[in-house]
GROMACS .gro file of C-alpha atoms in nm:
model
  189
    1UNK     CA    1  18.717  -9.413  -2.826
    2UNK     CA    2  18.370  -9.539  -2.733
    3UNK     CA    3  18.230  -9.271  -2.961
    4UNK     CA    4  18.014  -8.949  -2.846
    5UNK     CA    5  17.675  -9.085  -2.764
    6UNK     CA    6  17.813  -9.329  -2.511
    7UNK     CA    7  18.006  -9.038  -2.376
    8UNK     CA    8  17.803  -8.808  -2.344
    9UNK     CA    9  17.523  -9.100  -2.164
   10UNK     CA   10  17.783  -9.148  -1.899
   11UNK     CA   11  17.834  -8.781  -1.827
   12UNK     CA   12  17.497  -8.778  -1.785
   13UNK     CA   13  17.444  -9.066  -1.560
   14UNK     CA   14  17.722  -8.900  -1.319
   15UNK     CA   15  17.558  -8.571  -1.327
   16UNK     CA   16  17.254  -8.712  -1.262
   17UNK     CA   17  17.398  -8.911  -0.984
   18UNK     CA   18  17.588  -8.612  -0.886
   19UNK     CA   19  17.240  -8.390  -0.861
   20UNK     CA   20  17.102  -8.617  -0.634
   21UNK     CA   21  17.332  -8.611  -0.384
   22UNK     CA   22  17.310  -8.240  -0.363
   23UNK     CA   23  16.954  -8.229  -0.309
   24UNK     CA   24  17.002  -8.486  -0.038
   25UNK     CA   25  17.307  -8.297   0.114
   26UNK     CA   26  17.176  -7.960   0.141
   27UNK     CA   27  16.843  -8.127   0.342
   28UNK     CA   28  17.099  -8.305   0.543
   29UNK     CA   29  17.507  -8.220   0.543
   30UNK     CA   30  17.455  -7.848   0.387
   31UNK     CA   31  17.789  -7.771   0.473
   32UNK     CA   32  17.962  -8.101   0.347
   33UNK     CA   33  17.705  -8.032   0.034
   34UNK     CA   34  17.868  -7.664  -0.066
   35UNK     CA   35  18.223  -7.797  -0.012
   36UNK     CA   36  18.283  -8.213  -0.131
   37UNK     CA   37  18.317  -8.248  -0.494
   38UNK     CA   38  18.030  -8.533  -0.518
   39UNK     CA   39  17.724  -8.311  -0.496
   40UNK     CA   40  17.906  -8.042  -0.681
   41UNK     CA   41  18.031  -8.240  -0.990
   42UNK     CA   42  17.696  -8.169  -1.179
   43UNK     CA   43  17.790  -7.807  -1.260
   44UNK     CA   44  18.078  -7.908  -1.427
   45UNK     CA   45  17.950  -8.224  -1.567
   46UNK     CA   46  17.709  -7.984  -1.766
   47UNK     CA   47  17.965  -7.800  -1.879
   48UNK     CA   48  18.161  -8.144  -1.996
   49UNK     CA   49  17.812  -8.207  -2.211
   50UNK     CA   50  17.783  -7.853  -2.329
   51UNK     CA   51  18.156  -7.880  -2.517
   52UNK     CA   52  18.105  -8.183  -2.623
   53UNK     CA   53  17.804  -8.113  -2.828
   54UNK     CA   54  17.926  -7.780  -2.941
   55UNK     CA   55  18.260  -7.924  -3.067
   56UNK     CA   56  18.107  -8.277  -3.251
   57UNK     CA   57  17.791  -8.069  -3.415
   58UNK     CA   58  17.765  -7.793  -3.557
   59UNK     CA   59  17.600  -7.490  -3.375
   60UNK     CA   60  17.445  -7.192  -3.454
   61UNK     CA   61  17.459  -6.904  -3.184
   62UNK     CA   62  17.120  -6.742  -3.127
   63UNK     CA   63  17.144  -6.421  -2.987
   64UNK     CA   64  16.820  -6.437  -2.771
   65UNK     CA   65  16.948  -6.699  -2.620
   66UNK     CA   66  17.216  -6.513  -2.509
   67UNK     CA   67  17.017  -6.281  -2.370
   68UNK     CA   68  16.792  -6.532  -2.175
   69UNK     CA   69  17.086  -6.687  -2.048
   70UNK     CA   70  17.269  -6.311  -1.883
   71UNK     CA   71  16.899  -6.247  -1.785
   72UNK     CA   72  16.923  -6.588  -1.570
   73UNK     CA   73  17.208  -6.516  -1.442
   74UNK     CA   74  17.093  -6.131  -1.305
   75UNK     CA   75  16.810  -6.336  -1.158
   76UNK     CA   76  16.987  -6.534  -0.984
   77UNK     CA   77  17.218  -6.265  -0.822
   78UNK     CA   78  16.888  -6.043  -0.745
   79UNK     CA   79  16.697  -6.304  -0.631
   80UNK     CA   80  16.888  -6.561  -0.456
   81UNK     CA   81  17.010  -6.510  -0.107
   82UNK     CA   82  17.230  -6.664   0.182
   83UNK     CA   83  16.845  -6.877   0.290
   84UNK     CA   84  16.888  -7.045  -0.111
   85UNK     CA   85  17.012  -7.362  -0.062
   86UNK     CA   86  17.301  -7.408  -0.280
   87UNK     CA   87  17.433  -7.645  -0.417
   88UNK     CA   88  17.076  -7.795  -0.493
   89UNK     CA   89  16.777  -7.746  -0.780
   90UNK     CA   90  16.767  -7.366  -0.760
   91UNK     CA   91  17.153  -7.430  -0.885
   92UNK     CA   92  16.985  -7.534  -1.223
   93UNK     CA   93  16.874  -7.184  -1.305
   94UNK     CA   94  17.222  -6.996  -1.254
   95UNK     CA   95  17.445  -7.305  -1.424
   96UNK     CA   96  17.178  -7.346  -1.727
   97UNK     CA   97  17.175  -6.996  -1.779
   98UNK     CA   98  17.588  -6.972  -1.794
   99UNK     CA   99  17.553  -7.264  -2.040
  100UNK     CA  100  17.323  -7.063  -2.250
  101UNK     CA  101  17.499  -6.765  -2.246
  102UNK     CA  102  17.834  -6.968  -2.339
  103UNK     CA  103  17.680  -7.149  -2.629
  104UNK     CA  104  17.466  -6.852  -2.759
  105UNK     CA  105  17.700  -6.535  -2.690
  106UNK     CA  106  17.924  -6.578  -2.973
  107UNK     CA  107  18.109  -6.313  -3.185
  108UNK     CA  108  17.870  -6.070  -3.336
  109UNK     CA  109  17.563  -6.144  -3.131
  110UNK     CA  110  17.417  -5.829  -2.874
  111UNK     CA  111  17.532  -5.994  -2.578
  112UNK     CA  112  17.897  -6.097  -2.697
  113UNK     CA  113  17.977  -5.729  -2.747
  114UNK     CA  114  17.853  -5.618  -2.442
  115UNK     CA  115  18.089  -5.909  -2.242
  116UNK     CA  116  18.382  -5.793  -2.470
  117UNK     CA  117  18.385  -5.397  -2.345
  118UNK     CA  118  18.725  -5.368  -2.202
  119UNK     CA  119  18.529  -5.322  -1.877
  120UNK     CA  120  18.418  -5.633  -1.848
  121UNK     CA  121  18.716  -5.833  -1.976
  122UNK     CA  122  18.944  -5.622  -1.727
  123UNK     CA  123  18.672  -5.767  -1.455
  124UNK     CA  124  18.704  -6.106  -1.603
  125UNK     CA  125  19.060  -6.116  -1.573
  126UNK     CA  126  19.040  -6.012  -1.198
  127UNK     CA  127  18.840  -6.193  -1.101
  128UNK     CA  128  18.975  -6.533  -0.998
  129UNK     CA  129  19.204  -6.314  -0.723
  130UNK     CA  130  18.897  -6.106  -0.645
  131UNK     CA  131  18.704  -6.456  -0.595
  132UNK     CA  132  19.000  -6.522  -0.404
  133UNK     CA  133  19.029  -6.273  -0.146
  134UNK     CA  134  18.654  -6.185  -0.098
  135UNK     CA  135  18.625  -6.555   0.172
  136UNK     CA  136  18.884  -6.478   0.365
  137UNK     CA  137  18.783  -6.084   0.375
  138UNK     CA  138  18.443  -6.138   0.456
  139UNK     CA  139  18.468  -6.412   0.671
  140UNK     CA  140  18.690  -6.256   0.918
  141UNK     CA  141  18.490  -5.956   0.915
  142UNK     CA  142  18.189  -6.157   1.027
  143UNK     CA  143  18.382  -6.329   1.284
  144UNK     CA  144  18.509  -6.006   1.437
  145UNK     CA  145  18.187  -5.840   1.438
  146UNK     CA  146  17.895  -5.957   1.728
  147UNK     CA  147  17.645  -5.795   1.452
  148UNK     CA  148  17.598  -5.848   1.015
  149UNK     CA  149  17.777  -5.626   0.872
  150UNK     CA  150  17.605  -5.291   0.738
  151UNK     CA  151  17.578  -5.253   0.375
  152UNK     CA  152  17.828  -4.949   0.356
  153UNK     CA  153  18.088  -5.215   0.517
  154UNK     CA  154  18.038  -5.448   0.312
  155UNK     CA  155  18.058  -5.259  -0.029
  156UNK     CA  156  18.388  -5.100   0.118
  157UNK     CA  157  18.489  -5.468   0.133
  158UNK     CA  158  18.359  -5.557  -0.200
  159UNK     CA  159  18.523  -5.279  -0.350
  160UNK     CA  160  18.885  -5.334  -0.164
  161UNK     CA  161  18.876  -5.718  -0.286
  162UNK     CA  162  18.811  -5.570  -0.642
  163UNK     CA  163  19.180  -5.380  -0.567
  164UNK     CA  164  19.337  -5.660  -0.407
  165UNK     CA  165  19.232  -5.876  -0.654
  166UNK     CA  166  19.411  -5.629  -0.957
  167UNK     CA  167  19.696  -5.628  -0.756
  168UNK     CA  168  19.770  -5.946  -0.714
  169UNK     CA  169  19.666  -6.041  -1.068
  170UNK     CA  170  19.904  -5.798  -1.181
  171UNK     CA  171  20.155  -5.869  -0.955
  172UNK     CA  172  20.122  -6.260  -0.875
  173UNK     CA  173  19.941  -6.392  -1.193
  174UNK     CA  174  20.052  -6.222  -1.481
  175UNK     CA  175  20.407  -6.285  -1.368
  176UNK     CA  176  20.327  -6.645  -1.359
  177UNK     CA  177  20.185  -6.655  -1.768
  178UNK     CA  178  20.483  -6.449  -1.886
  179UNK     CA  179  20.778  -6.791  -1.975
  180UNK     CA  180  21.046  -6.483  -1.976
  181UNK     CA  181  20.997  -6.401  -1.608
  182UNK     CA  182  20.922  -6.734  -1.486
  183UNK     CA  183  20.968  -7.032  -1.670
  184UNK     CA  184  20.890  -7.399  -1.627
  185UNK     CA  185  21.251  -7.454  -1.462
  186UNK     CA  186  21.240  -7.190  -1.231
  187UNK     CA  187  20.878  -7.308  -1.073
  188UNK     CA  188  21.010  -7.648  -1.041
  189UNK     CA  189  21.354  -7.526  -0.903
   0.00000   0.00000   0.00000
């Protein structure tokens, strides 16, 4: 009701506000900084802003854009490691670079056809429960071993969350979207 500008200038402010504390927090509470919602809100403030200007103006996907933005986000994954301190500015390069690629990678650009191979949407819809079950996975590896794990182990891992994450988005989620298997009654019963 207070109109878009105003909107989108608080959004800002908070995001803003939100950035700072993660560039304090990973100096000084890194752990408090990757978990609490205050230094993380940022990304998803961004994301707020992104929609909103998408869905009040009218946009026109460029497809190099696209590709900037995927090419961000395979340097990030190449480059960045477990000594990038995260959530803080080197976040900027992995979120802006998802925001570009959302905006830009529209139907019939390069880059939207390459996302839409039914490789990559089956990946997509695993990977919530994939995300899910690598933490735990790797975590308790890591505690059980005196050493770091070797790379074979690790890919074994990586490889066994991708099937635990199928199964239980075929077995747990899908169940859950289809209203003739379990419907609104029967989750609150």
């Amino acid at each position: 009701k207070t109109g878009k500008h105003r909107l989108l200038a608080a959004l800002f402010l908070v995001a803003v506000v939100s950035f700072l504390i993660s560039e304090w927090g990973w100096r000084n509470k890194p752990t408090a900084n990757f978990y609490l919602t205050p230094s993380r809100a940022w990304e998803l403030l961004l994301g707020s802003m992104a929609f909103i200007l998408v869905r009040k103006n009218r946009w026109e996907p460029r497809g190099f854009l696209a590709w900037l933005g995927l090419i961000g986000i395979f340097f990030s994954i190449l480059v960045y490691d477990e000594r990038t301190p995260y959530p803080s500015a080197y976040t900027l390069l992995p979120v802006l670079s998802t925001l570009i690629l959302i905006m830009h990678a529209r139907k019939g650009t390069m880059v939207a056809k390459l996302l839409s191979t039914k490789t990559f949407v089956f990946i997509g819809l695993i990977s919530y429960s994939t995300y899910l079950w690598h933490q735990p996975l790797f975590s308790f590896v890591r505690l059980k071993l005196s050493s770091q794990p070797s790379y074979g182990l690790m890919i074994s891992l990586t490889l066994f969350c991708f099937l635990m994450g199928y199964l239980t988005w075929l077995y747990v989620e899908r169940p859950f979207r289809e209203r003739q298997i379990i419907s609104k009654n029967k989750i609150f019963i």
